[in-house]
PDB file of C-alpha atoms in Angstrom:
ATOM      1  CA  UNK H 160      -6.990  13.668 -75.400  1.00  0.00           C
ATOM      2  CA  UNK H 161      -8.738  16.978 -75.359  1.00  0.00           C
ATOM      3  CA  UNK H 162      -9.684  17.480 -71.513  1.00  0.00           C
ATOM      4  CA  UNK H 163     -12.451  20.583 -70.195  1.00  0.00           C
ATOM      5  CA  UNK H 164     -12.858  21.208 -66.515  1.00  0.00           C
ATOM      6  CA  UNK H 165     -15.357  23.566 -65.005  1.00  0.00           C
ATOM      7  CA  UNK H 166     -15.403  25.006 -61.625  1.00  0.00           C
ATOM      8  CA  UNK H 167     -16.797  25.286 -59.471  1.00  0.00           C
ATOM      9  CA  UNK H 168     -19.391  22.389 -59.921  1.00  0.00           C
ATOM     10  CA  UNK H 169     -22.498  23.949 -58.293  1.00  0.00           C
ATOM     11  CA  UNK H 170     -23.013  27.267 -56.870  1.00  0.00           C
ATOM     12  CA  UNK H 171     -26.385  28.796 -54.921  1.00  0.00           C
ATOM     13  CA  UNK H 172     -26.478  32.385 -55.527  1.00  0.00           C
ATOM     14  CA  UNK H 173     -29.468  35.054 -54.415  1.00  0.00           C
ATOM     15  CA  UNK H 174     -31.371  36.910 -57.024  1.00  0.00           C
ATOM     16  CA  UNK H 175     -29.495  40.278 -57.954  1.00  0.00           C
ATOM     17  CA  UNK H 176     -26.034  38.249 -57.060  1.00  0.00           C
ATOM     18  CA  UNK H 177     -23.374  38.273 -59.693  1.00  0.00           C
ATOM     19  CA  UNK H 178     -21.692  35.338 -61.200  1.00  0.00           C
ATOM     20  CA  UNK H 179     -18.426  33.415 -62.494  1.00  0.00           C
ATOM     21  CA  UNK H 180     -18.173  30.838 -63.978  1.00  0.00           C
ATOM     22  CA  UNK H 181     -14.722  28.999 -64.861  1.00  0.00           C
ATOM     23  CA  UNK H 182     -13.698  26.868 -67.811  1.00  0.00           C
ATOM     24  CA  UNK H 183     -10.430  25.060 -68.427  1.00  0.00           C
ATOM     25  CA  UNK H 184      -8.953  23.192 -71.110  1.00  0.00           C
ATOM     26  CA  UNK H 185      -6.800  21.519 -72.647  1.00  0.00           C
ATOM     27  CA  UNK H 186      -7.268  20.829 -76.522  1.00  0.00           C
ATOM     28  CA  UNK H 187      -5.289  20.005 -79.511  1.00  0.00           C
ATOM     29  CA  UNK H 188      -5.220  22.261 -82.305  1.00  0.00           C
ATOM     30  CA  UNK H 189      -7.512  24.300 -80.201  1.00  0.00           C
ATOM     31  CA  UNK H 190     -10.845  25.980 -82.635  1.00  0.00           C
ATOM     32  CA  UNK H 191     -13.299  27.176 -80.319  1.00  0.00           C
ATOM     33  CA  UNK H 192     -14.919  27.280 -77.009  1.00  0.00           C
ATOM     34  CA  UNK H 193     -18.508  26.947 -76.497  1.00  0.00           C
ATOM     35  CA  UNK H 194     -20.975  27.707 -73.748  1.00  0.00           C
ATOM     36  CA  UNK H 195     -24.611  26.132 -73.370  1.00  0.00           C
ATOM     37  CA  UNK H 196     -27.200  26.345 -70.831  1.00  0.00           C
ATOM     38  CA  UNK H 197     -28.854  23.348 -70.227  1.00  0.00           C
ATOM     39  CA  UNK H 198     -31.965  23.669 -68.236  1.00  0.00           C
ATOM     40  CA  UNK H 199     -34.368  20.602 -68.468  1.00  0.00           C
ATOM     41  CA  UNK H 200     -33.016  18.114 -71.585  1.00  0.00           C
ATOM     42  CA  UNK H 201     -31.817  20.393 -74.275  1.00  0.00           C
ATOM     43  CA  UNK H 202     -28.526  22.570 -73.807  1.00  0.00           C
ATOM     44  CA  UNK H 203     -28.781  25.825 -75.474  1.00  0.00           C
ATOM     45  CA  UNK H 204     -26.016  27.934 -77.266  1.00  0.00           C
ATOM     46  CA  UNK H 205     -25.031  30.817 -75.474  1.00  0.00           C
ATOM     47  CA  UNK H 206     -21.649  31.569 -76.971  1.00  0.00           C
ATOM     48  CA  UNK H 207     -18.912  30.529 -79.307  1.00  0.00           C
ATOM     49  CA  UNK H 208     -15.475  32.043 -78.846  1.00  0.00           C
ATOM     50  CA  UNK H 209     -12.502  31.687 -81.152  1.00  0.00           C
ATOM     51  CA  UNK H 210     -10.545  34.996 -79.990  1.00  0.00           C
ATOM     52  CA  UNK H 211      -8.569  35.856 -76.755  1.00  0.00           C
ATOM     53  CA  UNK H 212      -9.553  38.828 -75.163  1.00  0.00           C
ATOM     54  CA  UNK H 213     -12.607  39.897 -76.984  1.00  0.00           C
ATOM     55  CA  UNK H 214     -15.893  39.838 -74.905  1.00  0.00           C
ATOM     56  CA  UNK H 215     -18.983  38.240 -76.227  1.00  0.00           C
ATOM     57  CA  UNK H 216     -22.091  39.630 -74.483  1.00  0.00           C
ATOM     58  CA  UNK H 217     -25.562  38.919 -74.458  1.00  0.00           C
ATOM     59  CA  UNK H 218     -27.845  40.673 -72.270  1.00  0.00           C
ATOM     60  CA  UNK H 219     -26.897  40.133 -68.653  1.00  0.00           C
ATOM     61  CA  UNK H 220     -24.425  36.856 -69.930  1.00  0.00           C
ATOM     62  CA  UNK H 221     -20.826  37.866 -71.010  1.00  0.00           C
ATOM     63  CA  UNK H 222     -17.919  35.847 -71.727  1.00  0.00           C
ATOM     64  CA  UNK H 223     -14.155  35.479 -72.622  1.00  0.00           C
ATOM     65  CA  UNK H 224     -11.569  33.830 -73.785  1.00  0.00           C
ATOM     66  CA  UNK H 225      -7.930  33.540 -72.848  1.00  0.00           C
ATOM     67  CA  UNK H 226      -5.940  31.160 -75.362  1.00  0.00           C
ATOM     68  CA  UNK H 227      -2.890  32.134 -73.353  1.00  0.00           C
ATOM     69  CA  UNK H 228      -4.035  31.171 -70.372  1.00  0.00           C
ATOM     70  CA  UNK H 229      -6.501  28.524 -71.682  1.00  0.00           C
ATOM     71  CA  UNK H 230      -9.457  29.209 -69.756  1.00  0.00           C
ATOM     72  CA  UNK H 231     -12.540  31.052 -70.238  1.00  0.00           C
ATOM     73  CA  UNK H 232     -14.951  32.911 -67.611  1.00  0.00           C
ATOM     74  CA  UNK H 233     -19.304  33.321 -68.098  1.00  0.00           C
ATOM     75  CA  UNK H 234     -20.159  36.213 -66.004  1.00  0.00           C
ATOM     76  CA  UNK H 235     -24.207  36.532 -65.374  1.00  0.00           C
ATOM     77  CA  UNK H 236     -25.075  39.795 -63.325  1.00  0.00           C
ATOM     78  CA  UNK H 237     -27.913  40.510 -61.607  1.00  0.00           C
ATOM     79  CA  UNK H 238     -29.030  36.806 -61.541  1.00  0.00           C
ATOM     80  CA  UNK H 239     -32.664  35.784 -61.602  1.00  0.00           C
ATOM     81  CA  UNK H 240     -34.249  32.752 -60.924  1.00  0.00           C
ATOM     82  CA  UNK H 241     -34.417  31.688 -64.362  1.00  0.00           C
ATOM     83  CA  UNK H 242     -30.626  31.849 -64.764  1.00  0.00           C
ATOM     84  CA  UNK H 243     -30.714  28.079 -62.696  1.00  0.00           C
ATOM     85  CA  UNK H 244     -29.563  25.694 -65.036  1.00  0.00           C
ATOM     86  CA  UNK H 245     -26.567  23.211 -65.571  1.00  0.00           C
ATOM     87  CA  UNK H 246     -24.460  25.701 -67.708  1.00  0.00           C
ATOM     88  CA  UNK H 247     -21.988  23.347 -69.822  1.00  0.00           C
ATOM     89  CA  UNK H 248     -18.552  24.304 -71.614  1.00  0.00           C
ATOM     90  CA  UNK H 249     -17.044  22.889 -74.669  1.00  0.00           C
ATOM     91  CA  UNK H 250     -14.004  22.674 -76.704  1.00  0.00           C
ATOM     92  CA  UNK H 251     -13.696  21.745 -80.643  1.00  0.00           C
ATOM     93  CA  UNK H 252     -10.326  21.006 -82.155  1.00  0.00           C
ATOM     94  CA  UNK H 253      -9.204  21.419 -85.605  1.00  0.00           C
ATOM     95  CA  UNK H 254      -9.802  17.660 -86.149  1.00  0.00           C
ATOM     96  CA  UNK H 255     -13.532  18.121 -87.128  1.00  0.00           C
ATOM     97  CA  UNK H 256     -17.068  19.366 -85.072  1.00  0.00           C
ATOM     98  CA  UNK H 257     -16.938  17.422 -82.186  1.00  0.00           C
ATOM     99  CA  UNK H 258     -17.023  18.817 -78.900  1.00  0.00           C
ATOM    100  CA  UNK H 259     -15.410  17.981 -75.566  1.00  0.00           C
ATOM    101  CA  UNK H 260     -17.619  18.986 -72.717  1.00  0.00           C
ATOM    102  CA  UNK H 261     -16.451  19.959 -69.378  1.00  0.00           C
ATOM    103  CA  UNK H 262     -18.735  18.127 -66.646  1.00  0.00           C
ATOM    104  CA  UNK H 263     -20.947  21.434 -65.827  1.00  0.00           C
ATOM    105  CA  UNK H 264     -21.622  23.869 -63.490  1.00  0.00           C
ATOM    106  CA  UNK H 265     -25.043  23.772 -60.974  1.00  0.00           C
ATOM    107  CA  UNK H 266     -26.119  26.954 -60.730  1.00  0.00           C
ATOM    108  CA  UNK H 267     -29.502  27.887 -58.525  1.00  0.00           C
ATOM    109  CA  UNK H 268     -30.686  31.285 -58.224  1.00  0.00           C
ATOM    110  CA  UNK H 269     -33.131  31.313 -54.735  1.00  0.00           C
ATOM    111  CA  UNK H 270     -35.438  34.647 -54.998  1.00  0.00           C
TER     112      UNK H 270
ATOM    113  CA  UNK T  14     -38.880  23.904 -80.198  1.00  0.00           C
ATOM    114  CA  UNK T  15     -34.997  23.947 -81.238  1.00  0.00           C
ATOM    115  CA  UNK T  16     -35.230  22.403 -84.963  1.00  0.00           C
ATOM    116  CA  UNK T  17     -33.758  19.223 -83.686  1.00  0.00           C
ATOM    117  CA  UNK T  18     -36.738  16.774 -82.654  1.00  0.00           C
ATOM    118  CA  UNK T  19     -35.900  13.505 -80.903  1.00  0.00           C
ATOM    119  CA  UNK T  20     -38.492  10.197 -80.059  1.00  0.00           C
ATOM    120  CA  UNK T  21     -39.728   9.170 -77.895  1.00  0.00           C
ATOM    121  CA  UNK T  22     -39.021  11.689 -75.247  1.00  0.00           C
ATOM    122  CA  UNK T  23     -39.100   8.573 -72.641  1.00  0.00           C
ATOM    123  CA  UNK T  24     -38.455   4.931 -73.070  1.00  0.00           C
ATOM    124  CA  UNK T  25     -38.040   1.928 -70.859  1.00  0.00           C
ATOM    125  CA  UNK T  26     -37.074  -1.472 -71.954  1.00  0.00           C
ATOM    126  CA  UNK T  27     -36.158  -4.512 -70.519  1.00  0.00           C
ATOM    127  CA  UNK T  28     -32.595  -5.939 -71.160  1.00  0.00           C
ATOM    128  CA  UNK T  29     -33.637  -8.370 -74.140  1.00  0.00           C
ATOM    129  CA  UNK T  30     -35.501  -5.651 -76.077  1.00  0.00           C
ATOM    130  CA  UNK T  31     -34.661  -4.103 -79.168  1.00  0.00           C
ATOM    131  CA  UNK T  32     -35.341  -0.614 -79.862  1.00  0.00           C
ATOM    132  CA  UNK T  33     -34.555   2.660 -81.433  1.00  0.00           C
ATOM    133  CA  UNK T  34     -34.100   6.419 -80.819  1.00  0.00           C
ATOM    134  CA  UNK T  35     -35.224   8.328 -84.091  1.00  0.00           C
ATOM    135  CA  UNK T  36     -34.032  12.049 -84.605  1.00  0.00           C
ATOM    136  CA  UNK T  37     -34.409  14.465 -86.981  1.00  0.00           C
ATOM    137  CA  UNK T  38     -32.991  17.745 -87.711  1.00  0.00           C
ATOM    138  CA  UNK T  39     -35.238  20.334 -89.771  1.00  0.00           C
ATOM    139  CA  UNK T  40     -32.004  22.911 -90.245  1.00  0.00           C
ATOM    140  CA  UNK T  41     -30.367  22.307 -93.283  1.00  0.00           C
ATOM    141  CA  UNK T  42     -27.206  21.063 -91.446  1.00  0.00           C
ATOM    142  CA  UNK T  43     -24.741  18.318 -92.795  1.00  0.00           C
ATOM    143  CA  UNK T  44     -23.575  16.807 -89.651  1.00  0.00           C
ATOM    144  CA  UNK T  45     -25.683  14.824 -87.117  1.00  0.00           C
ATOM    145  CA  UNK T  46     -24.539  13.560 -83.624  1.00  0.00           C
ATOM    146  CA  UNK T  47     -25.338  11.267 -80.616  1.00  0.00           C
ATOM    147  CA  UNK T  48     -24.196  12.298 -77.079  1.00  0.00           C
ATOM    148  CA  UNK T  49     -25.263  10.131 -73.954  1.00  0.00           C
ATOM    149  CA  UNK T  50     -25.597  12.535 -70.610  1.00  0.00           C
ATOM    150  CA  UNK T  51     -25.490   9.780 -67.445  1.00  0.00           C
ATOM    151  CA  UNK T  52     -25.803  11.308 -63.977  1.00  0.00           C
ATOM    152  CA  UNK T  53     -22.856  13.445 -62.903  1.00  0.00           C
ATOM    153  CA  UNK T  54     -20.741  12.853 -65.988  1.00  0.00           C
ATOM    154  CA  UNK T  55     -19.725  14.804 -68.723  1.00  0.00           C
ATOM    155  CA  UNK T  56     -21.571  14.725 -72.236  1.00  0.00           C
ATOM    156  CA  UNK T  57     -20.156  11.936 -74.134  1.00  0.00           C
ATOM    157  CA  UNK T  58     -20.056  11.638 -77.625  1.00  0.00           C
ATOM    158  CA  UNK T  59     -20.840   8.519 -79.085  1.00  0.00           C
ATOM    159  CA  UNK T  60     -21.540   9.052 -82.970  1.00  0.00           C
ATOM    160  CA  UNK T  61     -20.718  11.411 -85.468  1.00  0.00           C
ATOM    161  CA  UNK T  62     -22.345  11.307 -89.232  1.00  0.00           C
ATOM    162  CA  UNK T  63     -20.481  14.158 -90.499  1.00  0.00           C
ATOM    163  CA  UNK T  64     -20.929  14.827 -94.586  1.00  0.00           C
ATOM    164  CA  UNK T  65     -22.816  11.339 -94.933  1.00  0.00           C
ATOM    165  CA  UNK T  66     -19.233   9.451 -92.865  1.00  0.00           C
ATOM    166  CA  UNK T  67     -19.781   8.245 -90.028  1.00  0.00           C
ATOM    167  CA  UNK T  68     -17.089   9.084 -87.576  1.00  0.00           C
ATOM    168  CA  UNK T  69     -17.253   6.689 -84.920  1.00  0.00           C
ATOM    169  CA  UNK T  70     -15.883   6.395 -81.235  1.00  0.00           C
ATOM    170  CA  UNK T  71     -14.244   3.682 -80.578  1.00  0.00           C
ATOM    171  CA  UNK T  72     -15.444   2.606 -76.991  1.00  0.00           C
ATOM    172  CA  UNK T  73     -19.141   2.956 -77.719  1.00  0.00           C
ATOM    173  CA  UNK T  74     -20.327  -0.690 -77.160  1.00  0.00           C
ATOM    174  CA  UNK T  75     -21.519  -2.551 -80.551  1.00  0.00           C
ATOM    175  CA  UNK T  76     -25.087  -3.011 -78.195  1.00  0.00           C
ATOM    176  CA  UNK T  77     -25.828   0.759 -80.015  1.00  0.00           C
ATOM    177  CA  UNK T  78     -25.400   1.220 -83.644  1.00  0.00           C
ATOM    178  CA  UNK T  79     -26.192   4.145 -85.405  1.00  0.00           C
ATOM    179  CA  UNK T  80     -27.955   4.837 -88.922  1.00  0.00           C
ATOM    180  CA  UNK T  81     -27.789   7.776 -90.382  1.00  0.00           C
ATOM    181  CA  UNK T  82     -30.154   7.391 -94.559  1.00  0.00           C
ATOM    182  CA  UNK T  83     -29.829  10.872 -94.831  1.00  0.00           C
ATOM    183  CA  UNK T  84     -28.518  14.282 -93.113  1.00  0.00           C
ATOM    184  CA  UNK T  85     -32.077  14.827 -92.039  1.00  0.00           C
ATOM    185  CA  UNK T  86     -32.483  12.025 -89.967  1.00  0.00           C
ATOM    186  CA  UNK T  87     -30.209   9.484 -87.379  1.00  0.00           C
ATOM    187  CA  UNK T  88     -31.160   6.555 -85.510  1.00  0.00           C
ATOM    188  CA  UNK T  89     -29.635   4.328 -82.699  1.00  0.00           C
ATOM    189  CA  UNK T  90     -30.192   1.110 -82.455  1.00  0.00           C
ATOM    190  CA  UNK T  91     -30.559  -0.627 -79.462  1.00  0.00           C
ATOM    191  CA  UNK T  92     -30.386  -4.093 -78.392  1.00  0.00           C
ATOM    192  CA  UNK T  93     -29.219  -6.380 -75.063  1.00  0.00           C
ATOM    193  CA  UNK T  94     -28.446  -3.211 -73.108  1.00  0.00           C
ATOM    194  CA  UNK T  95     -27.573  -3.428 -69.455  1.00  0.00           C
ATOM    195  CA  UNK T  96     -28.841  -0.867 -66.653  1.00  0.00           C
ATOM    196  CA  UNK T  97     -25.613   1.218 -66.564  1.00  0.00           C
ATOM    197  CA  UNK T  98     -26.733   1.989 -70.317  1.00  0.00           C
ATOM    198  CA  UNK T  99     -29.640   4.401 -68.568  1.00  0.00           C
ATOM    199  CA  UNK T 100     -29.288   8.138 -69.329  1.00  0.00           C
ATOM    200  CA  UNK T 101     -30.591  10.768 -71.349  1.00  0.00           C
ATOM    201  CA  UNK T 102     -29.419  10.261 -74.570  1.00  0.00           C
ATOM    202  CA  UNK T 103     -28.912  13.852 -76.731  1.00  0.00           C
ATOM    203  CA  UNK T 104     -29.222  14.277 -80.791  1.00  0.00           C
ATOM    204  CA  UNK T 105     -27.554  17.531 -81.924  1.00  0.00           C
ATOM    205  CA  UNK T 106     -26.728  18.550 -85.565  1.00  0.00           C
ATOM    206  CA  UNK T 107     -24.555  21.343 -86.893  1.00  0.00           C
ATOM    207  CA  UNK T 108     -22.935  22.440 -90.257  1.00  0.00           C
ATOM    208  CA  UNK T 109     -19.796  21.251 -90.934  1.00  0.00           C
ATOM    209  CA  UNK T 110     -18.191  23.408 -92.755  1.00  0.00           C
ATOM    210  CA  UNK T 111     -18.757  27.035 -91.331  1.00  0.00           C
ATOM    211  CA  UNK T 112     -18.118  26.152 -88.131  1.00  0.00           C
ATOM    212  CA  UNK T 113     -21.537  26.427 -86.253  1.00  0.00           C
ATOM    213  CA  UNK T 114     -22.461  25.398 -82.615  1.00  0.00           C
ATOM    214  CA  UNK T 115     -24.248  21.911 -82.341  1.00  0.00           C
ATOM    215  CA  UNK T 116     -27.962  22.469 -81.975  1.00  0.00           C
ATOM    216  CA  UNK T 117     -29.214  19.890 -79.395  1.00  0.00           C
ATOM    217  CA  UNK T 118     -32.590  17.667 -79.465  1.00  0.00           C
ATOM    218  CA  UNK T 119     -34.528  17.364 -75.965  1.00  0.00           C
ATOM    219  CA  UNK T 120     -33.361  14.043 -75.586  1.00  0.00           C
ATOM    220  CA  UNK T 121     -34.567  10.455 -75.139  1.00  0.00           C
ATOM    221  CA  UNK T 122     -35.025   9.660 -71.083  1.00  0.00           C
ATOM    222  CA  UNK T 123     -33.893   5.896 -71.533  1.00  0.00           C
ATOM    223  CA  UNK T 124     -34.611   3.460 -67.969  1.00  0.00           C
ATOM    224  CA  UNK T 125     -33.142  -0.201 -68.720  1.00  0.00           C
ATOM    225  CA  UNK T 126     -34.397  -2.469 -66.300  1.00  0.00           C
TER     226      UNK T 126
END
């Protein structure tokens, strides 16, 4: 049974702070490794990763993978208040498009 | 407005009800899903219509059932459901075959009371 687990579960960060967020998993036949934001009801792509090692960025939001290792880290910098959200990681296996979601992390950004 | 539109946004109904989520995806995608969110768990999938199959997890109750007439639009059914069955219940679609991210509805707020 594919298994995610994301760490920490909530975090309460000042505006300007910078982030980490953890993601670990364990996955058969592993495909790719997602990251959403969820902020009110629907959770929003942020990134899909399929390769160790090679950062996807987006504005202040980066991200990695390590297939070795089998985690993967979302680092926000200079955090504003509208970073708060539940910020959800996935896993798909070569079985077909479903995803395994890890449980979330809580993230508020106080100004 | 994420191309994925779910209704109602809220619902409430009693135990002995019978009612349904609608959702439909304006995206062109091939595969259509149903995840429940309940407090402080993880997203759980319940139903996947995937290339017009439906792909089915096993431990989903038989008090939802799913209908999928065409890749544009899914339904769950809903009938006799019990209080724990309250959550926020999440349509996403994707396509298949190149290996997209699931795009995610707003969600249905169900309350059984």
């Amino acid at each position: 049974e594919d298994k995610v687990v994301q760490s920490p579960l909530s975090l309460v960060v000042h505006e300007g702070d910078t982030v980490t967020l953890n993601c670990s998993y364990e996955v058969t036949n592993f495909r790719s490794l997602l990251w959403y934001k969820q902020e009110k009801k629907a959770p929003t792509f942020l990134f899909m990763l399929t390769s160790s090692g090679i950062e996807k960025k987006s504005g202040r939001l980066s991200s990695i993978l390590d297939k070795k290792e089998l985690f993967s880290i979302l680092n926000i910098t200079a955090t504003q208040t509208g970073d708060s959200a539940v910020y959800l990681c996935a896993v798909v296996n070569n079985a077909g498009n479903m995803l395994t979601f890890g449980g979330g992390t809580r993230l508020m950004v106080k100004p | 407005e994420t191309g994925v539109t779910q209704t109602p946004r809220h619902l409430v109904m009693g135990m002995t009800n019978k009612k349904s989520l609608k959702c439909e995806q304006h995206l062109g995608h091939n595969a259509m899903y149903w995840y429940k969110q309940s407090a402080k768990k993880p997203l759980e999938l319940m139903f996947v219509y995937s290339l017009e199959e439906r792909v089915e997890n096993n431990s989903v109750p038989s008090r939802f059932s799913p209908e999928c007439p065409n890749s544009s639009h899914l339904f769950l059914h809903l009938h006799t459901l019990q209080p724990e069955d309250s959550a926020l219940y999440l349509c996403a679609s994707s396509q298949e075959d190149r290996n997209s991210p699931l795009h995610f509805g707003n969600g249905t707020r169900l309350t059984v009371t």
